[in-house]
Amino acid sequence: MGALLGSRQILCIVGARPNFMKIAPIMRAFAQPESSLSARLLHTGQHYDAAMKHSFFEQLDIPEPDVDLGVGSGTHAQQTADIMKRFEPVLDESQPFAVLVVGDVNSTIACALVAVKKGIPVIHVEAGLRSGDRAMPEEINRILTDQLSDLLFITEADARDNLMLEGIASDKVHFAGNVMIDSLRYNLTKAVPANTTLAKANCTFVESPKSDYGLVTLHRPSNVDDPVVLTRLLKVLARISQRTPLIFPMHPRTESRIAAAKLDGLLADSAITTIGPQGYLEMLGLMKDARVVLTDSGGIQEETTALGVPCITLRENTERPITVSQGTNTVVGTDVDAILQCYEDVMETGGKVGRVPDLWDGESAQRIVQTLNAWADTVE
Ligand code: UD1
C-alpha cells in the first residue's frame, strides 16, 4: 500500500452498507483531472456478505478497495478494536495526506480515532447529525467522530448548530449537501423497475404497469433485538399489509431475530413478502414506485425525501430533521395506533408533498473535493 499513497493522497474508508453509496460519488470526484488530490479506498470488512457488499461495489461502480481489513462481525467493542488494530499498520505504512470517513458506523469512529492519534487529519462527511438518543450506537459514533475531525462536511443547516453546541470551531464546518443524494441522482435512470424485483420475489400483487405496494425495512437494534417491540411492529405491519401489500427486504440481523423469536408465522399469515437484502439499484426502484415506505433506516428517510415518496419512520427520533421539516418524512415511533393513524393519513392524502432540501442537488461530492483541494494547498 505504501507505494500507492503519495503526499497528496486521501485514504477513504468504508465499512458498512450505508457507506457505499456515500463514498461512490466522492471517489468519482477525486478521480476528476481537476483534483490535485487523489484517493485510495480501504474497506474494513464490517459488512462482508455478497448481498451486503459486493453487489453495491458493482452497481455503484466503486473501485475495488486497495485494502480490505476483513474484520467481520462481533460485539461493538470487538469490532471497533479489531478495525483499529488492523488499521494502524496500514496507516503507518501508507502515510496518507488525510483520512476521509463517512457516516456513523463503527468503522467511521474506529478509523478516525487511529488517524487522529497519529497526527493525520480526519475529514468527516455527513457530520453534525444528532438524534439526541445516546442509546443508539451510531449517536456515540457521530459525536466522537466529529470531535476528532479537522474538516466536517454537513448535509443540512441544523447540523452546524449541533456542532457549535459541542464546541466545534465554525471554520472547520462546510455545508456541502448530501452525497447520498449524489448517488441517487446519478443512478436513478438505472434503477431496477419495482415490478421486476416484485416479480422475481413471486409477489402475487404484481400489476401492470405499476403495482400498489408499500416498502418496509427494519434493522435497528432498538426495534429488532427486543422480541416485544419486534412482535408489535410485525403485527402492525401485518395489519397494514391487508390493505397495502408490503415488500420487506430483510437485513441479516432482522432475519435472525425473527427466527430466534419464532415470529415467522406472523409473516406467513400476512400479505408481507420478505426477500433478502437488495442491491442499490433494486432498492432505488422499490423506493421510487412505493405508495409508502415504512422504515427505521437513516438513509432511506433522506432518499424518500429526495424522491418525494411518503416515509413513515418507525423510531422515536431522527438525526435527519430536515426530512421532516422539508421532506416527506413523519417520525411516528413504534406505537401501534400512531403507526396506523399515520398510514391512514398517507392513504387518504397521498402523504406530505415536501421539497428537496438545499444542496441535495447531485453536486455535493464535487463541492467536497474542491474544498479539500483548496484546504490541501493551505496546509502543505
Ligand atoms: C451497521 C451500522 C448501522 C447501519 C447498518 C446498515 C454500526 C454501529 N451500525 O449495523 O448504522 O445502519 O450497518 O446495514 O456500525 N451481518 C451479516 N453479514 C454482513 C454483515 C452483518 O450477516 O455482511 C450480520 C451479523 O450477524 C452481524 C449483524 O448482521 O452480527 C450486524 O452487523 P453489524 O455490522 O454489527 O451492524 P448492523 O446492524 O449491520
Coordinates of C-alpha atoms and ligand atoms in Angstrom, one line a residue:
M1 CA 0.0 0.0 0.0
G2 CA 2.9 2.3 0.8
A3 CA 3.8 2.8 -2.8
L4 CA 0.2 3.6 -3.6
L5 CA -0.2 6.5 -1.4
G6 CA 1.8 9.7 -2.0
S7 CA 1.8 13.0 -0.4
R8 CA -1.4 14.2 -1.9
Q9 CA -3.5 11.1 -1.4
I10 CA -6.5 10.8 0.7
L11 CA -7.4 7.4 2.3
C12 CA -11.1 6.9 2.1
I13 CA -12.8 4.5 4.4
V14 CA -15.9 2.3 4.0
G15 CA -17.1 -0.4 6.2
A16 CA -20.9 -1.0 6.1
R17 CA -23.7 -0.9 3.6
P18 CA -24.7 2.7 4.1
N19 CA -21.2 3.9 3.5
F20 CA -21.0 2.6 0.0
M21 CA -23.5 5.0 -1.7
K22 CA -21.8 7.9 0.1
I23 CA -18.2 7.0 -1.0
A24 CA -19.1 6.3 -4.7
P25 CA -19.5 9.9 -5.8
I26 CA -16.5 11.0 -3.6
M27 CA -14.2 8.5 -5.3
R28 CA -15.5 9.7 -8.7
A29 CA -14.9 13.4 -7.8
F30 CA -11.3 12.7 -6.7
A31 CA -10.7 10.9 -10.0
Q32 CA -11.5 14.1 -12.0
P33 CA -8.4 15.6 -13.6
E34 CA -9.2 19.0 -11.8
S35 CA -8.4 17.3 -8.4
S36 CA -4.8 17.5 -7.4
L37 CA -5.7 15.2 -4.6
S38 CA -6.3 11.5 -5.4
A39 CA -8.0 8.9 -3.4
R40 CA -7.4 5.3 -2.3
L41 CA -10.1 3.1 -0.8
L42 CA -9.9 1.0 2.4
H43 CA -12.8 -1.4 3.3
T44 CA -12.8 -2.5 6.9
G45 CA -14.9 -5.6 6.1
Q46 CA -17.6 -4.7 8.7
H47 CA -20.1 -5.9 6.1
Y48 CA -18.8 -8.8 4.1
D49 CA -21.8 -10.8 2.7
A50 CA -22.2 -10.6 -1.0
A51 CA -25.6 -9.1 -0.6
M52 CA -24.3 -6.5 1.9
K53 CA -21.2 -5.6 -0.1
H54 CA -20.2 -7.0 -3.5
S55 CA -23.4 -6.0 -5.4
F56 CA -23.0 -2.4 -4.1
F57 CA -19.5 -2.1 -5.3
E58 CA -20.5 -3.4 -8.8
Q59 CA -23.7 -1.4 -9.1
L60 CA -22.2 1.9 -7.8
D61 CA -19.1 1.4 -9.8
I62 CA -16.8 1.7 -6.7
P63 CA -13.2 0.7 -7.4
E64 CA -12.1 -2.5 -5.7
P65 CA -10.7 -1.5 -2.3
D66 CA -6.9 -1.1 -2.2
V67 CA -7.0 -2.7 1.2
D68 CA -9.6 -4.9 2.9
L69 CA -9.1 -5.4 6.6
G70 CA -11.6 -8.3 6.7
V71 CA -12.8 -7.7 10.3
G72 CA -16.3 -9.1 10.0
S73 CA -18.9 -9.1 12.8
G74 CA -18.5 -9.0 16.6
T75 CA -19.7 -7.1 19.6
H76 CA -19.2 -3.3 19.2
A77 CA -16.1 -3.4 21.3
Q78 CA -14.6 -6.3 19.4
Q79 CA -15.4 -4.9 16.0
T80 CA -14.2 -1.4 16.8
A81 CA -11.0 -2.7 18.4
D82 CA -10.3 -5.2 15.5
I83 CA -10.7 -2.4 13.0
M84 CA -8.3 -0.1 15.0
K85 CA -5.7 -2.9 15.4
R86 CA -5.7 -3.8 11.7
F87 CA -5.9 -0.2 10.5
E88 CA -2.9 1.1 12.4
P89 CA -0.1 -0.7 10.4
V90 CA -1.8 0.3 7.2
L91 CA -1.7 3.9 8.2
D92 CA 1.9 3.6 9.4
E93 CA 2.9 2.2 6.0
S94 CA 0.9 4.4 3.8
Q95 CA 1.1 7.9 5.5
P96 CA -1.8 9.5 3.6
F97 CA -2.3 13.2 3.5
A98 CA -5.6 12.7 5.3
V99 CA -8.2 10.1 6.2
L100 CA -11.8 10.6 5.0
V101 CA -14.6 8.8 6.8
V102 CA -18.4 8.9 6.1
G103 CA -21.5 8.4 8.2
D104 CA -21.7 6.9 11.6
V105 CA -20.9 3.3 11.7
N106 CA -18.3 1.5 13.8
S107 CA -15.7 1.7 11.0
T108 CA -16.1 5.5 11.0
I109 CA -15.1 6.1 14.6
A110 CA -12.5 3.3 14.7
C111 CA -10.5 4.7 11.7
A112 CA -10.9 8.3 12.8
L113 CA -9.5 7.5 16.2
V114 CA -6.5 5.8 14.9
A115 CA -5.7 8.5 12.4
V116 CA -6.1 11.5 14.7
K117 CA -3.7 9.9 17.3
K118 CA -1.1 9.7 14.5
G119 CA -1.4 13.3 13.6
I120 CA -3.2 12.5 10.3
P121 CA -6.0 14.9 9.6
V122 CA -9.5 13.5 9.6
I123 CA -12.3 14.5 7.2
H124 CA -15.8 13.6 8.2
V125 CA -18.5 13.6 5.5
E126 CA -22.1 13.7 6.9
A127 CA -21.0 15.4 10.2
G128 CA -23.2 17.0 12.8
L129 CA -26.3 14.9 12.6
R130 CA -27.8 14.2 16.1
S131 CA -30.7 12.1 17.2
G132 CA -30.3 13.1 20.8
D133 CA -30.5 9.4 21.7
R134 CA -27.4 8.1 23.2
A135 CA -28.8 4.6 23.4
M136 CA -28.2 4.5 19.6
P137 CA -24.7 3.2 18.9
E138 CA -24.5 5.5 15.8
E139 CA -25.1 8.6 18.0
I140 CA -21.9 7.9 20.0
N141 CA -20.0 7.3 16.8
R142 CA -21.3 10.6 15.4
I143 CA -20.4 12.7 18.5
L144 CA -16.9 11.2 18.8
T145 CA -16.0 11.3 15.1
D146 CA -17.0 15.0 14.9
Q147 CA -14.8 15.8 17.9
L148 CA -11.8 14.2 16.2
S149 CA -12.3 15.7 12.8
D150 CA -10.4 18.6 11.2
L151 CA -12.9 19.2 8.4
L152 CA -16.6 18.5 8.8
F153 CA -19.0 18.4 5.8
I154 CA -22.6 18.8 6.7
T155 CA -25.8 17.9 4.8
E156 CA -28.2 20.3 6.4
A157 CA -28.0 23.6 8.4
D158 CA -29.2 22.1 11.7
A159 CA -26.0 20.1 11.8
R160 CA -23.9 23.3 12.1
D161 CA -25.9 24.3 15.2
N162 CA -25.3 20.8 16.7
L163 CA -21.6 21.1 16.2
M164 CA -21.4 24.7 17.6
L165 CA -23.2 23.5 20.7
E166 CA -20.5 20.8 21.1
G167 CA -17.7 23.4 20.8
I168 CA -16.5 22.7 17.2
A169 CA -14.9 25.7 15.6
S170 CA -17.1 27.0 12.9
D171 CA -14.3 27.4 10.3
K172 CA -13.9 23.6 10.3
V173 CA -17.6 23.1 9.1
H174 CA -18.6 23.2 5.5
F175 CA -22.1 22.9 4.1
A176 CA -21.7 20.7 1.1
G177 CA -25.1 19.0 0.7
N178 CA -25.8 15.3 0.7
V179 CA -23.5 12.8 -1.1
M180 CA -26.1 10.0 -0.7
I181 CA -28.4 12.1 -2.9
D182 CA -25.5 12.4 -5.4
S183 CA -25.6 8.7 -5.8
L184 CA -29.4 8.7 -6.0
R185 CA -29.5 11.2 -8.8
Y186 CA -26.6 9.6 -10.7
N187 CA -28.2 6.2 -10.6
L188 CA -32.0 6.9 -10.9
T189 CA -32.3 6.1 -14.6
K190 CA -30.5 2.8 -13.9
A191 CA -32.9 1.8 -11.1
V192 CA -34.3 -1.7 -11.5
P193 CA -38.1 -1.3 -12.0
A194 CA -40.0 -2.3 -8.9
N195 CA -42.2 -4.7 -10.8
T196 CA -39.1 -6.7 -11.9
T197 CA -38.0 -7.1 -8.3
L198 CA -41.5 -7.9 -7.2
A199 CA -42.0 -10.5 -9.9
K200 CA -38.7 -12.1 -9.0
A201 CA -39.9 -12.4 -5.4
N202 CA -43.1 -14.1 -6.7
C203 CA -45.2 -11.3 -5.3
T204 CA -48.8 -12.1 -6.2
F205 CA -49.7 -8.4 -6.3
V206 CA -47.6 -7.5 -9.3
E207 CA -49.7 -5.5 -11.6
S208 CA -49.1 -3.8 -14.9
P209 CA -47.8 -1.2 -15.4
K210 CA -47.3 -0.4 -11.7
S211 CA -48.0 -2.3 -8.5
D212 CA -49.6 -0.7 -5.5
Y213 CA -47.4 -1.7 -2.6
G214 CA -45.5 -0.4 0.4
L215 CA -41.9 -1.0 1.2
V216 CA -40.6 -2.0 4.7
T217 CA -37.1 -2.0 6.2
L218 CA -36.2 -2.7 9.8
H219 CA -32.8 -3.3 11.3
R220 CA -32.2 -1.0 14.3
P221 CA -31.3 -3.0 17.4
S222 CA -33.9 -1.0 19.4
N223 CA -36.6 -2.4 17.0
V224 CA -35.4 -5.9 16.2
D225 CA -33.5 -7.1 19.3
D226 CA -36.4 -6.8 21.7
P227 CA -38.9 -9.5 20.9
V228 CA -41.7 -7.4 22.4
V229 CA -41.1 -4.5 20.1
L230 CA -40.4 -6.7 17.1
T231 CA -43.7 -8.6 17.6
R232 CA -45.6 -5.3 18.0
L233 CA -44.1 -4.0 14.8
L234 CA -44.6 -7.2 12.8
K235 CA -48.3 -7.3 13.9
V236 CA -49.0 -3.7 12.8
L237 CA -47.2 -4.3 9.5
A238 CA -49.3 -7.4 9.0
R239 CA -52.4 -5.3 9.5
I240 CA -51.3 -2.7 7.1
S241 CA -50.5 -5.4 4.5
Q242 CA -54.1 -6.4 4.4
R243 CA -54.8 -3.1 2.6
T244 CA -51.5 -2.4 1.0
P245 CA -49.3 -5.4 0.3
L246 CA -45.8 -4.9 1.7
I247 CA -42.4 -6.0 0.4
F248 CA -39.8 -6.4 3.1
P249 CA -36.1 -6.8 2.1
M250 CA -34.5 -8.2 5.3
H251 CA -31.2 -7.3 6.9
P252 CA -29.4 -10.4 8.3
R253 CA -29.8 -9.2 11.9
T254 CA -33.6 -8.9 11.5
E255 CA -33.9 -12.3 9.8
S256 CA -32.0 -14.0 12.7
R257 CA -34.0 -12.1 15.4
I258 CA -37.3 -13.1 13.8
A259 CA -36.2 -16.7 13.6
A260 CA -34.9 -16.7 17.2
A261 CA -38.2 -15.2 18.5
K262 CA -40.2 -17.7 16.3
L263 CA -42.1 -14.9 14.6
D264 CA -42.0 -16.4 11.1
G265 CA -45.6 -17.5 11.4
L266 CA -46.8 -13.9 11.9
L267 CA -45.3 -13.0 8.5
A268 CA -46.5 -16.2 6.8
D269 CA -50.1 -15.2 7.7
S270 CA -49.8 -11.7 6.3
A271 CA -49.5 -10.1 2.9
I272 CA -45.9 -9.2 3.6
T273 CA -43.4 -10.7 1.2
T274 CA -39.9 -11.0 2.6
I275 CA -36.8 -11.0 0.4
G276 CA -33.1 -10.9 1.1
P277 CA -31.1 -7.7 1.3
Q278 CA -31.4 -6.0 -2.1
G279 CA -28.8 -4.2 -4.2
Y280 CA -28.7 -0.4 -4.5
L281 CA -30.5 -0.3 -7.9
E282 CA -33.2 -2.7 -6.8
M283 CA -33.8 -0.6 -3.6
L284 CA -33.9 2.6 -5.6
G285 CA -36.6 1.1 -7.9
L286 CA -38.6 -0.3 -4.9
M287 CA -38.5 3.1 -3.1
K288 CA -39.3 5.2 -6.2
D289 CA -42.5 3.3 -7.0
A290 CA -43.8 2.6 -3.5
R291 CA -47.0 4.1 -2.3
V292 CA -45.5 4.4 1.2
V293 CA -42.2 3.4 2.9
L294 CA -42.1 2.2 6.5
T295 CA -38.5 2.2 7.8
D296 CA -36.1 2.7 10.7
S297 CA -33.2 3.5 8.4
G298 CA -31.5 6.9 8.3
G299 CA -30.5 6.9 4.6
I300 CA -34.0 5.9 3.5
Q301 CA -35.5 8.9 5.2
E302 CA -33.3 11.0 3.0
E303 CA -33.8 9.0 -0.2
T304 CA -37.6 9.1 0.1
T305 CA -37.4 12.9 0.7
A306 CA -35.4 13.3 -2.5
L307 CA -37.8 11.0 -4.4
G308 CA -40.9 12.7 -3.0
V309 CA -42.3 9.4 -1.6
P310 CA -44.1 9.3 1.8
C311 CA -41.9 7.9 4.6
I312 CA -43.2 6.7 8.0
T313 CA -40.2 6.4 10.3
L314 CA -40.6 3.7 13.0
R315 CA -38.4 5.4 15.5
E316 CA -38.9 7.8 18.3
N317 CA -36.4 10.4 16.9
T318 CA -34.4 11.2 13.8
E319 CA -30.9 12.7 13.3
R320 CA -32.2 14.0 10.0
P321 CA -34.8 16.5 11.0
I322 CA -34.8 18.3 7.6
T323 CA -36.6 15.2 6.1
V324 CA -39.5 16.0 8.5
S325 CA -39.4 19.8 8.3
Q326 CA -38.9 20.0 4.5
G327 CA -39.3 16.5 3.2
T328 CA -41.9 13.7 3.1
N329 CA -40.9 12.0 6.4
T330 CA -43.1 11.6 9.5
V331 CA -41.5 10.1 12.7
V332 CA -44.1 8.0 14.5
G333 CA -42.2 5.8 16.9
T334 CA -43.4 2.2 17.5
D335 CA -46.8 2.8 19.0
V336 CA -49.5 0.8 17.1
D337 CA -52.2 3.5 17.0
A338 CA -49.7 6.2 15.9
I339 CA -48.4 4.0 13.1
L340 CA -51.9 3.1 11.9
Q341 CA -53.0 6.7 12.1
C342 CA -50.1 7.9 10.0
Y343 CA -50.6 5.2 7.5
E344 CA -54.3 6.1 7.2
D345 CA -53.3 9.8 6.6
V346 CA -50.9 8.8 3.9
M347 CA -53.5 6.7 2.2
E348 CA -56.1 9.5 2.4
T349 CA -53.9 12.5 1.4
G350 CA -51.1 10.9 -0.5
G351 CA -48.7 12.0 2.2
K352 CA -46.6 15.1 2.7
V353 CA -45.6 16.8 -0.5
G354 CA -42.3 18.2 0.7
R355 CA -39.4 19.7 -1.1
V356 CA -35.8 18.7 -1.8
P357 CA -33.5 20.4 0.7
D358 CA -30.9 22.9 -0.4
L359 CA -27.8 21.5 -2.0
W360 CA -29.2 18.0 -2.3
D361 CA -28.6 18.5 -6.0
G362 CA -26.2 15.8 -7.0
E363 CA -23.1 18.0 -6.8
S364 CA -22.1 17.5 -3.2
A365 CA -19.1 15.3 -3.7
Q366 CA -17.8 17.8 -6.2
R367 CA -18.0 20.6 -3.6
I368 CA -16.3 18.4 -1.0
V369 CA -13.4 17.6 -3.3
Q370 CA -13.0 21.3 -4.3
T371 CA -12.9 22.4 -0.7
L372 CA -10.4 19.7 0.1
N373 CA -8.1 20.7 -2.8
A374 CA -8.1 24.3 -1.5
W375 CA -7.5 23.2 2.0
A376 CA -4.6 20.9 1.0
D377 CA -2.9 23.9 -0.7
T378 CA -3.0 25.9 2.5
V379 CA -1.6 23.1 4.8
E380 CA 1.1 21.6 2.6
Ligands
UD1_1 C1 -24.5 -1.3 10.8 C2 -24.4 0.1 11.3 C3 -25.7 0.8 11.1 C4 -26.2 0.7 9.7 C5 -26.3 -0.8 9.3 C6 -26.8 -0.9 7.8 C7 -22.9 0.3 13.3 C8 -22.9 0.6 14.7 N1 -24.1 0.1 12.7 O1 -25.4 -2.0 11.6 O2 -25.6 2.2 11.4 O3 -27.5 1.3 9.6 O4 -24.9 -1.3 9.4 O5 -26.8 -2.2 7.5 O6 -21.9 0.3 12.6 N2 -24.2 -9.5 9.2 C9 -24.2 -10.4 8.2 N3 -23.5 -10.1 7.0 C10 -22.8 -9.0 6.9 C11 -22.8 -8.0 7.9 C12 -23.5 -8.3 9.1 O7 -24.7 -11.5 8.3 O8 -22.2 -8.8 5.8 C13 -24.9 -9.8 10.4 C14 -24.1 -10.3 11.5 O9 -24.8 -11.3 12.2 C15 -23.9 -9.2 12.4 C16 -25.1 -8.4 12.2 O10 -25.5 -8.6 10.9 O11 -23.6 -9.5 13.7 C17 -25.0 -6.9 12.5 O12 -23.9 -6.4 11.7 P1 -23.1 -5.1 12.2 O13 -22.1 -4.6 11.1 O14 -22.6 -5.3 13.5 O15 -24.2 -4.0 12.4 P2 -25.5 -3.6 11.6 O16 -26.7 -4.0 12.4 O17 -25.4 -4.1 10.2

